[in-house]
Amino acid sequence: MKTISENACFGGTQGVYSHGSSACGCDMTFGLFLPAEAQDGPVPVLWYLSGLTCTHENAMTKAGAQLWAAEHGIAVVFPDTSPRGEDVADDEAYDLGKGAGFYVNATQEPWATHYQMWDYLADELPSLIGENFAIDMERQGITGHSMGGHGALTLAMNLPGRFLSVSAFAPITHPTSSDWGKKQLSAYLGTDETTWAKHDSTLLMREKGFDGPILIDQGSSDQFLDLLKPEALAEAMTAKRQQGTFRMQPGYDHSYFFVASFMEDHVAFHADALYAG
């Protein structure tokens, strides 16, 4: 693992690190904020998964998570959204290929060689972080924005017991019935739609739900509402009687101004779960 940078930040450290990934077959980069409490022992961790076109850097510099994480003594991980490198397959469209890994393990060429983001986030990166930093891996929460909200919800529901809490900002909630989903899932996983189901938070909610609290924030003026389909997840949560809160925020769009506006709420929400008991 290579240290790219480390900066003092709200009494803690904001670092950026790279490492060779066996899952993705390339070098991967991630950001990690460690609060001051990490100098004295392991701290809880919040994973933040970013959306389409993003790298590890977008949320790290725009979301404002570090201030609130420092107040609660929580680490925050900012992974990348896809594999990177000259030999990594890409597409001219912004919503497929680099920056658009969709948090799945691709089975179709040319994507299968490198696009193993599910294994990277479910197994490889958590192991690396747990081994090298003062992180309490028994206390994990996960959140994300847009495509990252999709990833956060699907990881949380597919890995019972891993995360104590999950939240999302304007998540892609029903990709099997949306153009933000059908295109990517068919490209990465093939045309057999039965393989798509584990990557659809609405279908997962209907089937199993999440064994902890959920917080969803969605802007009412989001320019991508028809692609995100928030009503599908809201209905599924209600039908499942899921412990959770779904908030439609009037006037907010899909930008990081929206994410930053409610980041304090989300970090506090996770802190309540991570420090419960």
Short mmCIF file of C-alpha atoms in Angstrom, two decimals:
data_model
loop_
_atom_site.label_atom_id
_atom_site.label_comp_id
_atom_site.label_asym_id
_atom_site.label_seq_id
_atom_site.Cartn_x
_atom_site.Cartn_y
_atom_site.Cartn_z
CA MET A 1 0.00 0.00 0.00
CA LYS A 2 1.29 3.44 -0.94
CA THR A 3 0.52 6.70 0.86
CA ILE A 4 -0.37 9.36 -1.70
CA SER A 5 -1.14 12.12 0.79
CA GLU A 6 -2.03 12.74 4.43
CA ASN A 7 -3.43 16.04 5.67
CA ALA A 8 -4.48 17.24 9.11
CA CYS A 9 -8.27 17.57 9.11
CA PHE A 10 -10.58 18.52 12.02
CA GLY A 11 -8.10 17.14 14.54
CA GLY A 12 -7.69 13.89 12.61
CA THR A 13 -6.11 12.87 9.31
CA GLN A 14 -7.47 12.76 5.79
CA GLY A 15 -5.38 10.31 3.84
CA VAL A 16 -5.33 9.04 0.27
CA TYR A 17 -3.81 5.63 -0.41
CA SER A 18 -3.29 3.31 -3.38
CA HIS A 19 -2.73 -0.43 -3.54
CA GLY A 20 -2.61 -3.28 -5.99
CA SER A 21 -6.03 -4.93 -6.12
CA SER A 22 -6.22 -8.66 -6.78
CA ALA A 23 -10.00 -8.38 -7.20
CA CYS A 24 -9.84 -5.70 -9.89
CA GLY A 25 -6.46 -6.58 -11.36
CA CYS A 26 -5.17 -3.01 -11.22
CA ASP A 27 -4.08 -0.32 -8.80
CA MET A 28 -6.95 1.16 -6.79
CA THR A 29 -7.09 4.40 -4.81
CA PHE A 30 -9.19 5.26 -1.75
CA GLY A 31 -9.54 8.07 0.75
CA LEU A 32 -9.72 7.47 4.51
CA PHE A 33 -10.53 10.00 7.20
CA LEU A 34 -9.36 8.99 10.67
CA PRO A 35 -10.60 11.07 13.63
CA ALA A 36 -8.32 12.01 16.52
CA GLU A 37 -9.70 9.10 18.57
CA ALA A 38 -8.01 6.63 16.21
CA GLN A 39 -4.69 7.55 17.86
CA ASP A 40 -5.91 5.83 21.02
CA GLY A 41 -7.55 2.75 19.53
CA PRO A 42 -9.96 1.38 16.92
CA VAL A 43 -12.91 3.57 15.92
CA PRO A 44 -16.18 2.80 14.10
CA VAL A 45 -16.22 3.28 10.33
CA LEU A 46 -18.66 4.71 7.80
CA TRP A 47 -18.30 3.72 4.14
CA TYR A 48 -19.26 6.35 1.56
CA LEU A 49 -19.88 5.07 -1.98
CA SER A 50 -19.93 7.69 -4.73
CA GLY A 51 -22.01 8.01 -7.87
CA LEU A 52 -21.52 8.01 -11.63
CA THR A 53 -18.40 9.74 -12.99
CA CYS A 54 -16.87 10.08 -9.51
CA THR A 55 -13.54 8.94 -8.10
CA HIS A 56 -12.61 8.64 -4.41
CA GLU A 57 -12.03 12.40 -4.42
CA ASN A 58 -15.50 13.81 -5.11
CA ALA A 59 -17.15 13.05 -1.78
CA MET A 60 -13.88 13.48 0.08
CA THR A 61 -13.70 17.13 -0.99
CA LYS A 62 -17.39 18.06 -1.50
CA ALA A 63 -19.59 16.17 0.96
CA GLY A 64 -18.35 17.76 4.18
CA ALA A 65 -18.36 14.45 6.03
CA GLN A 66 -15.11 14.94 7.94
CA LEU A 67 -16.40 17.69 10.27
CA TRP A 68 -19.31 15.58 11.46
CA ALA A 69 -17.29 12.36 11.56
CA ALA A 70 -14.71 14.10 13.75
CA GLU A 71 -17.44 15.22 16.16
CA HIS A 72 -18.60 11.62 16.56
CA GLY A 73 -15.20 9.92 16.46
CA ILE A 74 -15.96 7.95 13.29
CA ALA A 75 -13.67 7.03 10.40
CA VAL A 76 -14.92 7.48 6.82
CA VAL A 77 -13.76 5.46 3.81
CA PHE A 78 -14.10 6.94 0.32
CA PRO A 79 -13.51 4.14 -2.24
CA ASP A 80 -13.28 4.63 -5.99
CA THR A 81 -16.27 3.80 -8.20
CA SER A 82 -14.51 1.53 -10.71
CA PRO A 83 -11.16 0.02 -11.68
CA ARG A 84 -8.68 2.35 -13.35
CA GLY A 85 -5.76 2.05 -15.76
CA GLU A 86 -4.87 2.14 -19.44
CA ASP A 87 -5.74 -1.54 -19.94
CA VAL A 88 -9.11 -1.27 -18.17
CA ALA A 89 -12.13 -1.43 -20.50
CA ASP A 90 -14.10 1.78 -20.91
CA ASP A 91 -16.99 3.24 -22.87
CA GLU A 92 -17.62 6.62 -24.46
CA ALA A 93 -20.77 7.08 -22.38
CA TYR A 94 -20.42 8.54 -18.89
CA ASP A 95 -22.68 5.88 -17.35
CA LEU A 96 -20.72 2.75 -18.34
CA GLY A 97 -17.12 1.78 -17.76
CA LYS A 98 -14.67 3.88 -15.76
CA GLY A 99 -16.47 5.84 -13.07
CA ALA A 100 -19.53 3.62 -13.49
CA GLY A 101 -18.71 0.25 -11.95
CA PHE A 102 -22.21 -0.06 -10.42
CA TYR A 103 -20.73 -2.10 -7.54
CA VAL A 104 -21.17 -5.48 -9.25
CA ASN A 105 -18.90 -8.35 -10.30
CA ALA A 106 -18.99 -8.26 -14.10
CA THR A 107 -19.31 -11.60 -15.86
CA GLN A 108 -19.36 -10.33 -19.45
CA GLU A 109 -16.46 -9.24 -21.65
CA PRO A 110 -14.76 -6.84 -21.92
CA TRP A 111 -15.74 -5.93 -18.35
CA ALA A 112 -15.15 -9.18 -16.45
CA THR A 113 -11.36 -8.86 -16.37
CA HIS A 114 -11.32 -5.82 -14.08
CA TYR A 115 -14.85 -4.85 -13.04
CA GLN A 116 -15.11 -6.88 -9.83
CA MET A 117 -16.25 -4.04 -7.61
CA TRP A 118 -18.53 -6.20 -5.44
CA ASP A 119 -15.63 -8.42 -4.31
CA TYR A 120 -13.43 -5.36 -3.92
CA LEU A 121 -15.84 -3.65 -1.53
CA ALA A 122 -17.30 -6.68 0.21
CA ASP A 123 -13.97 -8.42 0.88
CA GLU A 124 -10.67 -6.97 -0.33
CA LEU A 125 -10.79 -3.33 0.76
CA PRO A 126 -12.36 -4.05 4.19
CA SER A 127 -9.61 -6.59 4.89
CA LEU A 128 -6.91 -4.15 3.82
CA ILE A 129 -8.29 -1.35 5.97
CA GLY A 130 -8.90 -3.55 8.99
CA GLU A 131 -5.32 -4.81 8.87
CA ASN A 132 -3.61 -1.44 8.41
CA PHE A 133 -5.63 1.17 10.30
CA ALA A 134 -7.20 1.63 13.74
CA ILE A 135 -10.70 0.60 12.61
CA ASP A 136 -13.23 -1.41 14.59
CA MET A 137 -14.63 -3.68 11.87
CA GLU A 138 -17.39 -4.86 14.22
CA ARG A 139 -18.94 -1.37 13.96
CA GLN A 140 -19.56 -0.50 10.34
CA GLY A 141 -22.15 1.69 8.63
CA ILE A 142 -22.54 2.42 4.93
CA THR A 143 -23.94 5.27 2.88
CA GLY A 144 -23.71 6.60 -0.66
CA HIS A 145 -25.07 8.93 -3.31
CA SER A 146 -26.94 7.98 -6.50
CA MET A 147 -25.14 4.92 -7.95
CA GLY A 148 -23.33 4.82 -4.60
CA GLY A 149 -26.65 4.81 -2.75
CA HIS A 150 -27.60 1.82 -4.88
CA GLY A 151 -24.33 0.14 -3.88
CA ALA A 152 -24.74 0.94 -0.20
CA LEU A 153 -28.27 -0.47 -0.04
CA THR A 154 -27.48 -3.63 -1.98
CA LEU A 155 -24.33 -4.39 -0.02
CA ALA A 156 -26.14 -3.83 3.28
CA MET A 157 -29.04 -6.13 2.41
CA ASN A 158 -26.89 -8.84 0.83
CA LEU A 159 -24.41 -8.97 3.72
CA PRO A 160 -26.59 -9.43 6.82
CA GLY A 161 -24.77 -8.60 10.04
CA ARG A 162 -21.98 -6.67 8.32
CA PHE A 163 -23.42 -3.16 8.68
CA LEU A 164 -25.25 -1.77 11.70
CA SER A 165 -26.87 1.02 9.66
CA VAL A 166 -27.37 2.08 6.06
CA SER A 167 -28.34 5.40 4.49
CA ALA A 168 -28.44 6.89 1.03
CA PHE A 169 -28.71 10.20 -0.79
CA ALA A 170 -30.89 10.02 -3.93
CA PRO A 171 -30.13 6.34 -4.57
CA ILE A 172 -30.85 4.45 -7.77
CA THR A 173 -33.50 2.28 -6.15
CA HIS A 174 -34.94 0.08 -8.89
CA PRO A 175 -32.26 -0.44 -11.58
CA THR A 176 -33.91 -3.51 -13.09
CA SER A 177 -36.70 -1.24 -14.34
CA SER A 178 -34.69 1.92 -15.07
CA ASP A 179 -32.39 3.09 -17.85
CA TRP A 180 -29.90 3.68 -15.04
CA GLY A 181 -29.61 -0.04 -14.47
CA LYS A 182 -30.90 -2.00 -17.44
CA LYS A 183 -28.05 -0.73 -19.60
CA GLN A 184 -25.32 -1.36 -17.04
CA LEU A 185 -26.62 -4.64 -15.60
CA SER A 186 -27.05 -6.15 -19.06
CA ALA A 187 -23.56 -4.99 -20.09
CA TYR A 188 -21.84 -6.24 -16.94
CA LEU A 189 -23.97 -9.29 -16.06
CA GLY A 190 -25.61 -10.35 -19.32
CA THR A 191 -29.22 -10.57 -20.41
CA ASP A 192 -30.36 -13.14 -17.83
CA GLU A 193 -32.31 -10.79 -15.57
CA THR A 194 -32.36 -13.30 -12.69
CA THR A 195 -28.71 -12.33 -12.10
CA TRP A 196 -29.72 -8.69 -11.69
CA ALA A 197 -32.01 -9.12 -8.68
CA LYS A 198 -29.32 -9.01 -5.97
CA HIS A 199 -28.36 -5.57 -7.28
CA ASP A 200 -31.82 -4.00 -6.99
CA SER A 201 -32.59 -2.50 -3.58
CA THR A 202 -36.34 -2.44 -4.18
CA LEU A 203 -36.40 -6.17 -4.97
CA LEU A 204 -34.11 -6.88 -2.02
CA MET A 205 -36.32 -4.84 0.28
CA ARG A 206 -39.39 -6.77 -0.83
CA GLU A 207 -37.59 -10.08 -0.29
CA LYS A 208 -35.54 -9.60 2.86
CA GLY A 209 -35.21 -6.00 4.08
CA PHE A 210 -32.38 -4.82 6.30
CA ASP A 211 -31.75 -5.89 9.88
CA GLY A 212 -31.17 -2.36 11.17
CA PRO A 213 -32.17 1.28 10.62
CA ILE A 214 -32.31 2.94 7.19
CA LEU A 215 -32.30 6.65 6.30
CA ILE A 216 -33.03 7.85 2.76
CA ASP A 217 -32.96 11.47 1.62
CA GLN A 218 -34.24 12.42 -1.83
CA GLY A 219 -34.51 15.90 -3.35
CA SER A 220 -37.91 16.77 -4.79
CA SER A 221 -36.28 18.81 -7.58
CA ASP A 222 -33.81 16.08 -8.53
CA GLN A 223 -33.40 16.17 -12.30
CA PHE A 224 -33.04 12.38 -12.37
CA LEU A 225 -36.14 11.38 -10.40
CA ASP A 226 -37.56 9.24 -13.21
CA LEU A 227 -34.32 7.23 -13.34
CA LEU A 228 -33.93 6.92 -9.56
CA LYS A 229 -37.51 5.72 -8.92
CA PRO A 230 -37.59 6.62 -5.19
CA GLU A 231 -41.28 5.74 -4.95
CA ALA A 232 -40.46 2.07 -5.63
CA LEU A 233 -38.18 1.77 -2.61
CA ALA A 234 -40.51 3.82 -0.40
CA GLU A 235 -43.39 1.49 -1.23
CA ALA A 236 -41.24 -1.58 -0.63
CA MET A 237 -40.08 -0.25 2.75
CA THR A 238 -43.67 0.40 3.79
CA ALA A 239 -44.85 -3.03 2.66
CA LYS A 240 -41.95 -4.69 4.51
CA ARG A 241 -42.55 -2.56 7.60
CA GLN A 242 -38.88 -1.76 7.47
CA GLN A 243 -37.34 0.23 10.33
CA GLY A 244 -36.40 3.38 8.52
CA THR A 245 -37.05 6.95 7.41
CA PHE A 246 -37.62 8.15 3.84
CA ARG A 247 -37.50 11.95 3.47
CA MET A 248 -38.42 13.92 0.37
CA GLN A 249 -36.50 17.20 0.66
CA PRO A 250 -38.31 20.07 -1.11
CA GLY A 251 -36.32 22.07 -3.65
CA TYR A 252 -33.12 20.00 -3.58
CA ASP A 253 -31.54 18.55 -6.73
CA HIS A 254 -29.02 15.75 -7.34
CA SER A 255 -25.86 17.74 -6.65
CA TYR A 256 -23.31 17.64 -3.85
CA PHE A 257 -24.97 20.79 -2.47
CA PHE A 258 -27.84 18.45 -1.60
CA VAL A 259 -25.52 15.81 -0.14
CA ALA A 260 -23.61 18.34 1.97
CA SER A 261 -26.86 19.88 3.26
CA PHE A 262 -27.89 16.62 4.95
CA MET A 263 -24.54 15.02 5.70
CA GLU A 264 -24.70 16.07 9.34
CA ASP A 265 -27.98 14.17 9.73
CA HIS A 266 -26.59 11.06 8.09
CA VAL A 267 -23.39 10.91 10.13
CA ALA A 268 -25.38 11.43 13.35
CA PHE A 269 -27.79 8.69 12.26
CA HIS A 270 -24.91 6.26 11.79
CA ALA A 271 -23.23 7.36 15.02
CA ASP A 272 -26.39 6.44 16.95
CA ALA A 273 -26.26 2.91 15.53
CA LEU A 274 -22.49 2.47 15.73
CA TYR A 275 -22.33 3.54 19.37
CA ALA A 276 -25.58 1.88 20.51
CA GLY A 277 -25.14 -0.23 23.62
#
